[in-house]
mmCIF file of C-alpha atoms and ligand atoms in Angstrom:
data_model
loop_
_atom_site.group_PDB
_atom_site.id
_atom_site.type_symbol
_atom_site.label_atom_id
_atom_site.label_comp_id
_atom_site.label_asym_id
_atom_site.label_seq_id
_atom_site.Cartn_x
_atom_site.Cartn_y
_atom_site.Cartn_z
ATOM 1 C CA MET A 1167 17.414 -18.856 -0.565
ATOM 2 C CA MET A 1168 13.691 -19.441 0.342
ATOM 3 C CA VAL A 1169 12.204 -16.883 2.456
ATOM 4 C CA LEU A 1170 8.652 -17.157 4.035
ATOM 5 C CA GLY A 1171 7.172 -13.964 4.419
ATOM 6 C CA ILE A 1172 4.266 -13.129 6.758
ATOM 7 C CA GLU A 1173 2.024 -10.127 6.748
ATOM 8 C CA SER A 1174 -0.702 -9.115 9.027
ATOM 9 C CA SER A 1175 -0.849 -5.298 9.646
ATOM 10 C CA CYS A 1176 -4.192 -4.384 8.731
ATOM 11 C CA ASP A 1177 -6.952 -6.448 7.698
ATOM 12 C CA GLU A 1178 -5.408 -9.014 5.091
ATOM 13 C CA THR A 1179 -3.564 -12.110 6.304
ATOM 14 C CA ALA A 1180 -0.858 -12.962 4.004
ATOM 15 C CA ALA A 1181 1.701 -15.471 3.648
ATOM 16 C CA ALA A 1182 4.226 -16.050 0.612
ATOM 17 C CA VAL A 1183 7.349 -17.850 -0.263
ATOM 18 C CA ILE A 1184 10.081 -15.916 -2.156
ATOM 19 C CA ARG A 1185 13.050 -17.556 -3.791
ATOM 20 C CA ASP A 1186 16.362 -15.759 -4.338
ATOM 21 C CA GLY A 1187 15.025 -12.454 -3.225
ATOM 22 C CA ASN A 1188 12.514 -11.580 -5.845
ATOM 23 C CA VAL A 1189 11.023 -14.815 -7.453
ATOM 24 C CA PRO A 1190 7.342 -15.307 -5.982
ATOM 25 C CA LEU A 1191 6.574 -19.113 -5.587
ATOM 26 C CA SER A 1192 3.284 -18.497 -3.737
ATOM 27 C CA ASN A 1193 1.461 -15.399 -2.586
ATOM 28 C CA VAL A 1194 -1.741 -16.181 -0.474
ATOM 29 C CA ILE A 1195 -3.962 -13.451 0.970
ATOM 30 C CA ALA A 1196 -6.735 -13.979 3.064
ATOM 31 C CA SER A 1197 -8.988 -10.992 3.123
ATOM 32 C CA GLN A 1198 -11.347 -9.756 5.665
ATOM 33 C CA VAL A 1199 -12.993 -6.989 3.294
ATOM 34 C CA ARG A 1200 -16.639 -8.863 3.670
ATOM 35 C CA VAL A 1201 -16.059 -8.786 7.443
ATOM 36 C CA HIS A 1202 -15.531 -5.140 7.855
ATOM 37 C CA GLU A 1203 -17.724 -4.182 4.966
ATOM 38 C CA ARG A 1204 -20.787 -3.773 7.155
ATOM 39 C CA TYR A 1205 -18.750 -1.197 9.425
ATOM 40 C CA GLY A 1206 -17.641 0.866 6.632
ATOM 41 C CA GLY A 1207 -13.864 0.529 7.820
ATOM 42 C CA VAL A 1208 -11.483 -1.520 9.570
ATOM 43 C CA VAL A 1209 -12.518 -2.744 12.981
ATOM 44 C CA PRO A 1210 -9.085 -3.280 14.844
ATOM 45 C CA GLU A 1211 -10.589 -5.773 17.473
ATOM 46 C CA ILE A 1212 -12.345 -7.761 14.690
ATOM 47 C CA ALA A 1213 -9.211 -7.802 12.542
ATOM 48 C CA SER A 1214 -6.955 -9.380 15.227
ATOM 49 C CA ARG A 1215 -9.537 -12.035 15.916
ATOM 50 C CA LYS A 1216 -9.737 -12.972 12.151
ATOM 51 C CA HIS A 1217 -6.137 -12.924 11.845
ATOM 52 C CA ILE A 1218 -5.739 -15.527 14.570
ATOM 53 C CA GLU A 1219 -8.270 -17.671 12.620
ATOM 54 C CA ALA A 1220 -6.566 -17.315 9.314
ATOM 55 C CA VAL A 1221 -2.735 -17.161 10.108
ATOM 56 C CA VAL A 1222 -2.055 -20.801 10.238
ATOM 57 C CA PRO A 1223 -4.043 -21.895 7.211
ATOM 58 C CA THR A 1224 -2.656 -18.890 5.210
ATOM 59 C CA ILE A 1225 0.908 -19.995 5.791
ATOM 60 C CA LEU A 1226 0.161 -23.674 5.198
ATOM 61 C CA GLN A 1227 -1.350 -22.773 2.075
ATOM 62 C CA ALA A 1228 1.828 -20.471 0.956
ATOM 63 C CA LEU A 1229 3.980 -23.541 1.529
ATOM 64 C CA GLU A 1230 1.820 -25.838 -0.384
ATOM 65 C CA ASP A 1231 1.569 -23.465 -3.254
ATOM 66 C CA ALA A 1232 5.082 -23.273 -3.317
ATOM 67 C CA GLY A 1233 5.449 -26.965 -3.480
ATOM 68 C CA MET A 1234 7.308 -27.218 -0.232
ATOM 69 C CA THR A 1235 7.374 -27.659 3.555
ATOM 70 C CA LEU A 1236 9.017 -25.628 6.243
ATOM 71 C CA ASP A 1237 12.262 -27.767 5.620
ATOM 72 C CA GLY A 1238 12.651 -26.016 2.521
ATOM 73 C CA ILE A 1239 12.523 -22.531 4.329
ATOM 74 C CA ASP A 1240 15.753 -20.836 4.910
ATOM 75 C CA GLY A 1241 14.393 -17.665 6.744
ATOM 76 C CA ILE A 1242 11.152 -15.925 8.004
ATOM 77 C CA ALA A 1243 10.360 -12.247 7.160
ATOM 78 C CA VAL A 1244 7.539 -10.821 9.195
ATOM 79 C CA THR A 1245 5.953 -7.104 9.269
ATOM 80 C CA ARG A 1246 6.819 -5.503 12.420
ATOM 81 C CA GLY A 1247 4.973 -2.474 11.493
ATOM 82 C CA PRO A 1248 3.480 0.146 11.113
ATOM 83 C CA GLY A 1249 0.072 -0.943 11.363
ATOM 84 C CA LEU A 1250 -2.859 -1.962 13.903
ATOM 85 C CA ILE A 1251 -0.838 -3.397 16.982
ATOM 86 C CA GLY A 1252 -3.257 -6.222 17.467
ATOM 87 C CA SER A 1253 -3.133 -7.461 13.990
ATOM 88 C CA LEU A 1254 0.739 -6.942 13.612
ATOM 89 C CA LEU A 1255 1.122 -9.307 16.870
ATOM 90 C CA VAL A 1256 -0.674 -12.226 15.386
ATOM 91 C CA GLY A 1257 1.667 -12.405 12.424
ATOM 92 C CA LEU A 1258 4.561 -11.471 14.462
ATOM 93 C CA SER A 1259 3.774 -14.437 17.342
ATOM 94 C CA ALA A 1260 3.228 -16.981 14.306
ATOM 95 C CA ALA A 1261 6.499 -15.912 12.871
ATOM 96 C CA LYS A 1262 8.420 -16.205 16.202
ATOM 97 C CA ALA A 1263 6.986 -19.628 16.987
ATOM 98 C CA LEU A 1264 7.976 -20.819 13.597
ATOM 99 C CA ALA A 1265 11.385 -19.500 13.921
ATOM 100 C CA MET A 1266 11.813 -20.894 17.433
ATOM 101 C CA ALA A 1267 10.395 -24.218 16.653
ATOM 102 C CA ARG A 1268 12.303 -24.651 13.485
ATOM 103 C CA ARG A 1269 15.422 -22.933 14.604
ATOM 104 C CA LEU A 1270 14.954 -20.497 11.581
ATOM 105 C CA PRO A 1271 16.449 -17.035 11.384
ATOM 106 C CA LEU A 1272 13.630 -14.309 11.753
ATOM 107 C CA VAL A 1273 13.734 -10.800 10.663
ATOM 108 C CA GLY A 1274 11.069 -7.887 11.264
ATOM 109 C CA VAL A 1275 10.284 -5.828 8.110
ATOM 110 C CA ASN A 1276 8.793 -2.213 7.714
ATOM 111 C CA HIS A 1277 5.533 -2.536 5.870
ATOM 112 C CA LEU A 1278 6.050 0.822 3.935
ATOM 113 C CA GLU A 1279 9.639 -0.602 2.655
ATOM 114 C CA GLY A 1280 7.829 -3.777 1.653
ATOM 115 C CA HIS A 1281 5.396 -1.726 -0.346
ATOM 116 C CA VAL A 1282 8.397 -0.252 -2.344
ATOM 117 C CA ALA A 1283 10.122 -3.522 -2.649
ATOM 118 C CA ALA A 1284 7.023 -4.712 -4.499
ATOM 119 C CA ALA A 1285 8.507 -3.327 -7.443
ATOM 120 C CA PHE A 1286 11.404 -5.934 -7.276
ATOM 121 C CA LEU A 1287 8.670 -8.617 -7.910
ATOM 122 C CA THR A 1288 8.973 -8.047 -11.607
ATOM 123 C CA ASP A 1289 11.092 -9.003 -14.529
ATOM 124 C CA ARG A 1290 12.183 -5.307 -14.808
ATOM 125 C CA PRO A 1291 13.140 -4.177 -11.322
ATOM 126 C CA PRO A 1292 14.337 -0.394 -10.940
ATOM 127 C CA ALA A 1293 17.819 0.293 -10.496
ATOM 128 C CA PHE A 1294 18.830 2.629 -7.269
ATOM 129 C CA PRO A 1295 18.278 5.568 -6.810
ATOM 130 C CA PHE A 1296 14.740 6.404 -7.404
ATOM 131 C CA VAL A 1297 11.875 8.550 -6.223
ATOM 132 C CA ALA A 1298 9.153 6.428 -4.670
ATOM 133 C CA LEU A 1299 5.564 7.309 -3.779
ATOM 134 C CA VAL A 1300 4.063 5.031 -1.325
ATOM 135 C CA VAL A 1301 0.313 5.774 -1.404
ATOM 136 C CA SER A 1302 -1.870 3.626 0.613
ATOM 137 C CA GLY A 1303 -4.916 3.768 3.264
ATOM 138 C CA GLY A 1304 -2.557 4.996 5.992
ATOM 139 C CA HIS A 1305 0.263 6.528 4.012
ATOM 140 C CA THR A 1306 1.047 8.969 1.145
ATOM 141 C CA THR A 1307 4.760 9.796 1.025
ATOM 142 C CA ILE A 1308 7.313 10.672 -1.560
ATOM 143 C CA TYR A 1309 10.689 9.314 -0.759
ATOM 144 C CA ARG A 1310 13.967 9.466 -2.333
ATOM 145 C CA VAL A 1311 15.411 5.809 -2.206
ATOM 146 C CA GLU A 1312 19.105 5.234 -2.210
ATOM 147 C CA GLY A 1313 19.001 1.574 -1.421
ATOM 148 C CA PHE A 1314 17.177 -0.942 0.779
ATOM 149 C CA GLN A 1315 16.865 0.849 4.351
ATOM 150 C CA ARG A 1316 17.883 4.185 2.842
ATOM 151 C CA PHE A 1317 15.090 6.358 2.617
ATOM 152 C CA ILE A 1318 15.022 10.063 2.455
ATOM 153 C CA THR A 1319 11.295 11.633 2.907
ATOM 154 C CA ILE A 1320 10.797 14.366 0.260
ATOM 155 C CA GLY A 1321 7.092 15.049 0.735
ATOM 156 C CA ARG A 1322 4.201 13.738 2.713
ATOM 157 C CA THR A 1323 0.636 14.206 3.783
ATOM 158 C CA LYS A 1324 -0.158 16.655 6.159
ATOM 159 C CA ASP A 1325 -3.506 14.966 7.026
ATOM 160 C CA ASP A 1326 -5.346 12.085 5.305
ATOM 161 C CA ALA A 1327 -3.914 9.628 3.193
ATOM 162 C CA ALA A 1328 -4.902 9.359 -0.585
ATOM 163 C CA GLY A 1329 -6.652 6.039 0.178
ATOM 164 C CA GLU A 1330 -8.393 7.467 3.105
ATOM 165 C CA ALA A 1331 -9.602 10.097 1.055
ATOM 166 C CA PHE A 1332 -11.070 7.608 -1.518
ATOM 167 C CA ASP A 1333 -12.523 5.602 1.482
ATOM 168 C CA LYS A 1334 -14.094 8.440 3.255
ATOM 169 C CA ALA A 1335 -15.713 9.816 -0.011
ATOM 170 C CA ALA A 1336 -17.155 6.523 -0.906
ATOM 171 C CA LYS A 1337 -18.577 6.231 2.752
ATOM 172 C CA LEU A 1338 -20.097 9.818 2.645
ATOM 173 C CA LEU A 1339 -21.805 8.854 -0.549
ATOM 174 C CA GLY A 1340 -22.961 5.371 0.416
ATOM 175 C CA MET A 1341 -20.999 3.888 -2.562
ATOM 176 C CA GLY A 1342 -19.776 0.884 -0.895
ATOM 177 C CA TYR A 1343 -16.633 -0.627 0.545
ATOM 178 C CA PRO A 1344 -13.569 -0.522 0.259
ATOM 179 C CA GLY A 1345 -13.893 2.863 -1.202
ATOM 180 C CA GLY A 1346 -10.927 3.089 -3.577
ATOM 181 C CA VAL A 1347 -11.893 0.008 -5.362
ATOM 182 C CA VAL A 1348 -15.618 1.294 -5.797
ATOM 183 C CA ILE A 1349 -14.420 4.713 -7.119
ATOM 184 C CA ASP A 1350 -12.155 3.187 -9.453
ATOM 185 C CA ARG A 1351 -14.785 1.136 -10.931
ATOM 186 C CA LEU A 1352 -17.528 3.672 -10.945
ATOM 187 C CA ALA A 1353 -14.922 6.458 -12.526
ATOM 188 C CA LYS A 1354 -14.769 4.361 -15.594
ATOM 189 C CA GLN A 1355 -18.266 5.554 -16.685
ATOM 190 C CA GLY A 1356 -18.024 9.063 -15.436
ATOM 191 C CA ASN A 1357 -17.095 12.500 -16.502
ATOM 192 C CA ARG A 1358 -13.586 13.559 -14.996
ATOM 193 C CA GLU A 1359 -14.722 17.257 -15.580
ATOM 194 C CA ALA A 1360 -18.409 17.060 -14.200
ATOM 195 C CA HIS A 1361 -17.465 18.364 -10.673
ATOM 196 C CA ALA A 1362 -14.762 20.859 -9.731
ATOM 197 C CA PHE A 1363 -12.701 19.555 -6.562
ATOM 198 C CA PRO A 1364 -9.831 21.354 -5.142
ATOM 199 C CA ARG A 1365 -6.310 20.558 -5.741
ATOM 200 C CA ALA A 1366 -4.460 21.352 -2.450
ATOM 201 C CA MET A 1367 -0.944 22.651 -1.892
ATOM 202 C CA ARG A 1368 0.029 22.763 -5.629
ATOM 203 C CA GLU A 1369 3.241 24.434 -4.752
ATOM 204 C CA SER A 1370 4.460 22.050 -2.159
ATOM 205 C CA LEU A 1371 5.819 18.570 -2.476
ATOM 206 C CA ASP A 1372 3.587 17.755 0.641
ATOM 207 C CA PHE A 1373 0.013 16.488 0.150
ATOM 208 C CA SER A 1374 -3.277 17.634 1.990
ATOM 209 C CA PHE A 1375 -6.370 15.670 1.230
ATOM 210 C CA SER A 1376 -8.825 16.956 4.048
ATOM 211 C CA GLY A 1377 -10.020 19.846 1.967
ATOM 212 C CA LEU A 1378 -11.027 17.590 -0.928
ATOM 213 C CA LYS A 1379 -13.133 15.558 1.529
ATOM 214 C CA THR A 1380 -14.560 18.638 2.965
ATOM 215 C CA SER A 1381 -15.452 20.101 -0.428
ATOM 216 C CA LEU A 1382 -17.321 16.764 -1.280
ATOM 217 C CA LEU A 1383 -19.084 17.248 2.105
ATOM 218 C CA THR A 1384 -20.231 20.540 1.290
ATOM 219 C CA LEU A 1385 -21.276 19.445 -2.253
ATOM 220 C CA ILE A 1386 -23.578 16.686 -0.604
ATOM 221 C CA LYS A 1387 -25.094 19.131 2.075
ATOM 222 C CA LYS A 1388 -25.772 21.850 -0.662
ATOM 223 C CA ARG A 1389 -28.147 19.386 -2.142
ATOM 224 C CA GLU A 1390 -31.969 18.840 -0.804
ATOM 225 C CA THR A 1391 -31.858 15.092 -1.961
ATOM 226 C CA PRO A 1392 -28.740 12.724 -1.724
ATOM 227 C CA PHE A 1393 -26.825 12.046 -4.778
ATOM 228 C CA ALA A 1394 -28.622 9.200 -6.812
ATOM 229 C CA ALA A 1395 -26.672 6.061 -7.845
ATOM 230 C CA ASP A 1396 -26.586 7.215 -11.601
ATOM 231 C CA GLU A 1397 -24.778 10.498 -10.398
ATOM 232 C CA TRP A 1398 -22.080 8.435 -8.841
ATOM 233 C CA PRO A 1399 -19.853 7.839 -11.831
ATOM 234 C CA ASP A 1400 -19.253 11.620 -12.363
ATOM 235 C CA LEU A 1401 -18.573 12.186 -8.789
ATOM 236 C CA ALA A 1402 -16.255 9.204 -8.829
ATOM 237 C CA ALA A 1403 -14.398 10.371 -11.864
ATOM 238 C CA SER A 1404 -14.049 13.802 -10.800
ATOM 239 C CA TYR A 1405 -12.835 13.208 -7.176
ATOM 240 C CA GLN A 1406 -10.468 10.422 -8.538
ATOM 241 C CA GLU A 1407 -9.036 13.013 -11.129
ATOM 242 C CA ALA A 1408 -8.451 15.404 -8.257
ATOM 243 C CA VAL A 1409 -6.543 12.784 -6.394
ATOM 244 C CA CYS A 1410 -4.506 11.460 -9.175
ATOM 245 C CA ASP A 1411 -3.551 14.956 -10.453
ATOM 246 C CA VAL A 1412 -1.772 16.054 -7.278
ATOM 247 C CA LEU A 1413 -0.140 12.531 -6.821
ATOM 248 C CA VAL A 1414 1.191 12.536 -10.427
ATOM 249 C CA GLU A 1415 2.308 16.195 -10.402
ATOM 250 C CA LYS A 1416 3.972 16.195 -7.110
ATOM 251 C CA THR A 1417 5.792 12.777 -7.569
ATOM 252 C CA LEU A 1418 7.197 13.671 -11.183
ATOM 253 C CA ARG A 1419 8.208 17.060 -9.827
ATOM 254 C CA ALA A 1420 9.942 15.615 -6.721
ATOM 255 C CA ALA A 1421 11.816 13.201 -9.490
ATOM 256 C CA THR A 1422 12.744 16.286 -11.630
ATOM 257 C CA LEU A 1423 13.766 18.194 -8.904
ATOM 258 C CA SER A 1424 16.146 15.628 -7.402
ATOM 259 C CA GLY A 1425 17.486 14.661 -10.973
ATOM 260 C CA MET A 1426 15.948 11.077 -10.880
ATOM 261 C CA THR A 1427 14.697 9.492 -14.079
ATOM 262 C CA ARG A 1428 13.077 6.496 -12.246
ATOM 263 C CA VAL A 1429 9.870 6.553 -10.245
ATOM 264 C CA VAL A 1430 8.203 3.758 -8.201
ATOM 265 C CA VAL A 1431 4.630 4.053 -7.364
ATOM 266 C CA CYS A 1432 3.267 1.498 -4.856
ATOM 267 C CA GLY A 1433 0.758 0.655 -2.023
ATOM 268 C CA GLY A 1434 -2.857 0.059 -2.235
ATOM 269 C CA VAL A 1435 -3.827 3.031 -4.191
ATOM 270 C CA ALA A 1436 -1.341 2.147 -6.806
ATOM 271 C CA ALA A 1437 -3.855 -0.361 -7.844
ATOM 272 C CA ASN A 1438 -6.067 2.512 -9.126
ATOM 273 C CA SER A 1439 -6.230 2.197 -13.099
ATOM 274 C CA ARG A 1440 -6.442 5.710 -13.675
ATOM 275 C CA LEU A 1441 -3.329 6.456 -11.513
ATOM 276 C CA ARG A 1442 -1.439 3.777 -13.361
ATOM 277 C CA ALA A 1443 -2.326 5.260 -16.640
ATOM 278 C CA ARG A 1444 -1.580 8.792 -15.791
ATOM 279 C CA PHE A 1445 1.758 7.997 -14.299
ATOM 280 C CA GLN A 1446 2.646 6.355 -17.405
ATOM 281 C CA THR A 1447 1.640 8.787 -19.898
ATOM 282 C CA ASP A 1448 2.761 12.153 -17.729
ATOM 283 C CA ALA A 1449 6.185 10.415 -17.186
ATOM 284 C CA ALA A 1450 6.823 9.363 -20.623
ATOM 285 C CA SER A 1451 6.765 12.921 -21.801
ATOM 286 C CA LEU A 1452 9.545 13.899 -19.112
ATOM 287 C CA GLY A 1453 11.676 11.030 -19.941
ATOM 288 C CA ILE A 1454 11.012 9.314 -16.675
ATOM 289 C CA GLU A 1455 10.679 5.655 -16.343
ATOM 290 C CA VAL A 1456 7.826 4.497 -14.033
ATOM 291 C CA PHE A 1457 7.686 1.212 -12.251
ATOM 292 C CA ILE A 1458 4.426 0.096 -10.644
ATOM 293 C CA PRO A 1459 3.944 -3.287 -9.344
ATOM 294 C CA PRO A 1460 1.018 -5.775 -10.681
ATOM 295 C CA VAL A 1461 -2.036 -4.841 -8.974
ATOM 296 C CA VAL A 1462 -1.891 -7.959 -6.632
ATOM 297 C CA PHE A 1463 1.516 -6.809 -5.316
ATOM 298 C CA CYS A 1464 0.370 -3.006 -4.694
ATOM 299 C CA THR A 1465 -2.303 -3.948 -2.059
ATOM 300 C CA ASP A 1466 -1.201 -5.619 1.056
ATOM 301 C CA ASN A 1467 0.797 -9.086 0.648
ATOM 302 C CA ALA A 1468 3.482 -11.080 2.069
ATOM 303 C CA ALA A 1469 5.638 -11.441 -1.106
ATOM 304 C CA MET A 1470 6.815 -7.834 -0.646
ATOM 305 C CA ILE A 1471 7.527 -8.495 2.743
ATOM 306 C CA ALA A 1472 9.715 -11.727 2.034
ATOM 307 C CA VAL A 1473 11.884 -9.429 -0.615
ATOM 308 C CA VAL A 1474 12.880 -6.963 2.111
ATOM 309 C CA GLY A 1475 13.463 -9.881 4.486
ATOM 310 C CA ALA A 1476 15.576 -11.646 1.776
ATOM 311 C CA GLN A 1477 17.713 -8.487 1.275
ATOM 312 C CA LEU A 1478 18.198 -8.136 5.155
ATOM 313 C CA PHE A 1479 19.175 -11.869 5.605
ATOM 314 C CA LYS A 1480 21.821 -11.313 2.889
ATOM 315 C CA GLU A 1481 23.182 -8.371 4.756
ATOM 316 C CA GLY A 1482 23.362 -10.620 7.936
ATOM 317 C CA ARG A 1483 20.376 -9.167 9.959
ATOM 318 C CA ARG A 1484 18.671 -11.049 12.483
ATOM 319 C CA ASP A 1485 16.063 -10.234 14.945
ATOM 320 C CA GLY A 1486 15.711 -12.022 18.329
ATOM 321 C CA LEU A 1487 12.491 -13.847 19.876
ATOM 322 C CA ASP A 1488 12.045 -10.406 21.920
ATOM 323 C CA LEU A 1489 11.169 -8.674 18.775
ATOM 324 C CA ASN A 1490 8.077 -6.554 19.317
ATOM 325 C CA ALA A 1491 5.577 -4.985 17.058
ATOM 326 C CA VAL A 1492 5.241 -1.294 16.350
ATOM 327 C CA SER A 1493 2.271 0.879 15.370
ATOM 328 C CA ARG A 1494 4.168 3.621 14.162
ATOM 329 C CA TRP A 1495 7.715 3.309 12.198
ATOM 330 C CA PRO A 1496 8.704 5.849 9.717
ATOM 331 C CA LEU A 1497 11.397 4.822 7.205
ATOM 332 C CA THR A 1498 14.128 6.822 8.662
ATOM 333 C CA VAL A 1499 16.653 8.796 7.045
ATOM 334 C CA CYS A 1500 19.914 7.195 6.132
HETATM 335 O O1 KG4 B 2372 -1.676 -0.922 0.903
HETATM 336 P P1 KG4 B 2372 -3.254 -1.239 1.222
HETATM 337 O O2 KG4 B 2372 -3.593 -2.486 0.873
HETATM 338 O O3 KG4 B 2372 -3.114 -1.356 2.930
HETATM 339 C C1 KG4 B 2372 -2.515 -0.023 3.686
HETATM 340 O O4 KG4 B 2372 -1.367 -0.305 3.928
HETATM 341 O O5 KG4 B 2372 -3.244 0.834 3.910
HETATM 342 O O6 KG4 B 2372 -3.950 0.279 0.954
HETATM 343 C C2 KG4 B 2372 -5.338 0.100 1.069
HETATM 344 C C3 KG4 B 2372 -5.774 1.331 0.301
HETATM 345 C C4 KG4 B 2372 -7.250 1.485 0.794
HETATM 346 O O7 KG4 B 2372 -7.563 2.812 1.136
HETATM 347 C C5 KG4 B 2372 -7.953 1.224 -0.550
HETATM 348 O O8 KG4 B 2372 -9.324 2.173 -0.630
HETATM 349 C C6 KG4 B 2372 -7.033 1.621 -1.488
HETATM 350 O O9 KG4 B 2372 -5.792 1.182 -1.016
HETATM 351 N N1 KG4 B 2372 -7.193 0.866 -2.906
HETATM 352 C C7 KG4 B 2372 -7.498 1.645 -3.898
HETATM 353 C C8 KG4 B 2372 -7.656 0.723 -4.796
HETATM 354 N N2 KG4 B 2372 -7.614 -0.544 -4.467
HETATM 355 C C9 KG4 B 2372 -7.202 -0.301 -3.120
HETATM 356 N N3 KG4 B 2372 -7.471 2.932 -4.254
HETATM 357 C C10 KG4 B 2372 -8.002 3.350 -5.478
HETATM 358 N N4 KG4 B 2372 -8.268 2.524 -6.508
HETATM 359 C C11 KG4 B 2372 -8.111 1.249 -6.233
HETATM 360 N N5 KG4 B 2372 -8.165 0.423 -7.290
HETATM 361 ZN ZN1 ZN B 2373 -0.115 -1.476 2.962
#
């Protein structure tokens, strides 16, 4: 079965073709990073306009890279939410138009479930059940995952998402955009113990990152002169370590408490090199197996959406052309 996946929930227009539920034949991502860079964050109105420009060429490229035409596609999976409504509507409208014109089955996919499903795009997919940490620009949630569509929330952020904590820190310091990527790079040359940043709510499985951001702001305000660029690596390394500490500790504790020996780490922040390394080493000592998708499948992509779509098609699920986008869509309890 060949599924065409389409994703446009934030600032990446993406399309991919997946064979047999987990083999990516193509994975095209048109990033808008350079467009939003000058604003220091995603501007929703601009994002939707850019999606409109990119959506058709991106889909055509995904088909071409997979060596096929729409004739070879058996179904279309599209991100329905959560995300920016104006962005989601572009991918959704394109998917509906194709489904109608080609009489192809259509299914709407939850973007967060897509992030978790990215773990299946490898030679070594995790067996259910497992604990999953979805950590991105908009979400930081620990789930117990019993199967596709069967998620139980065990912990979540009470305020900012971890990706947001990175993005806001980089913006406060004027380091560049997108913050997570910049901090990851700078931290490689920095001392993780140079600055003491707080680790909030250590006892709980929920997260809070707003205090971390405030402590950075306080540090900046206490100084008479702004931090110079040569001071950034130490700041980046110390700040990144504070984020990684809580993410790793709480996720592994959640796994231990629920008797799980498998942990999936996914979403844009799972691209972070220190987080990936920390999870591997800390989990090994607890006898927990960690599954982190390749970086290209951690940040937003359509291959992960097609994986969920293929599963839903297999279960006989179909959506009608009245399918609407939703800005909020928690992965519900089974
Ligand atoms: O999953 P994603 O691409 O979009 C959302 O669904 O939000 O995640 C984007 C987030 C941004 O906050 C970005 O700064 C962060 O992922 N990110 C990273 C890295 N690459 C992307 N954070 C830390 N280290 C990275 N290497
Ligand atoms: Zn995402």
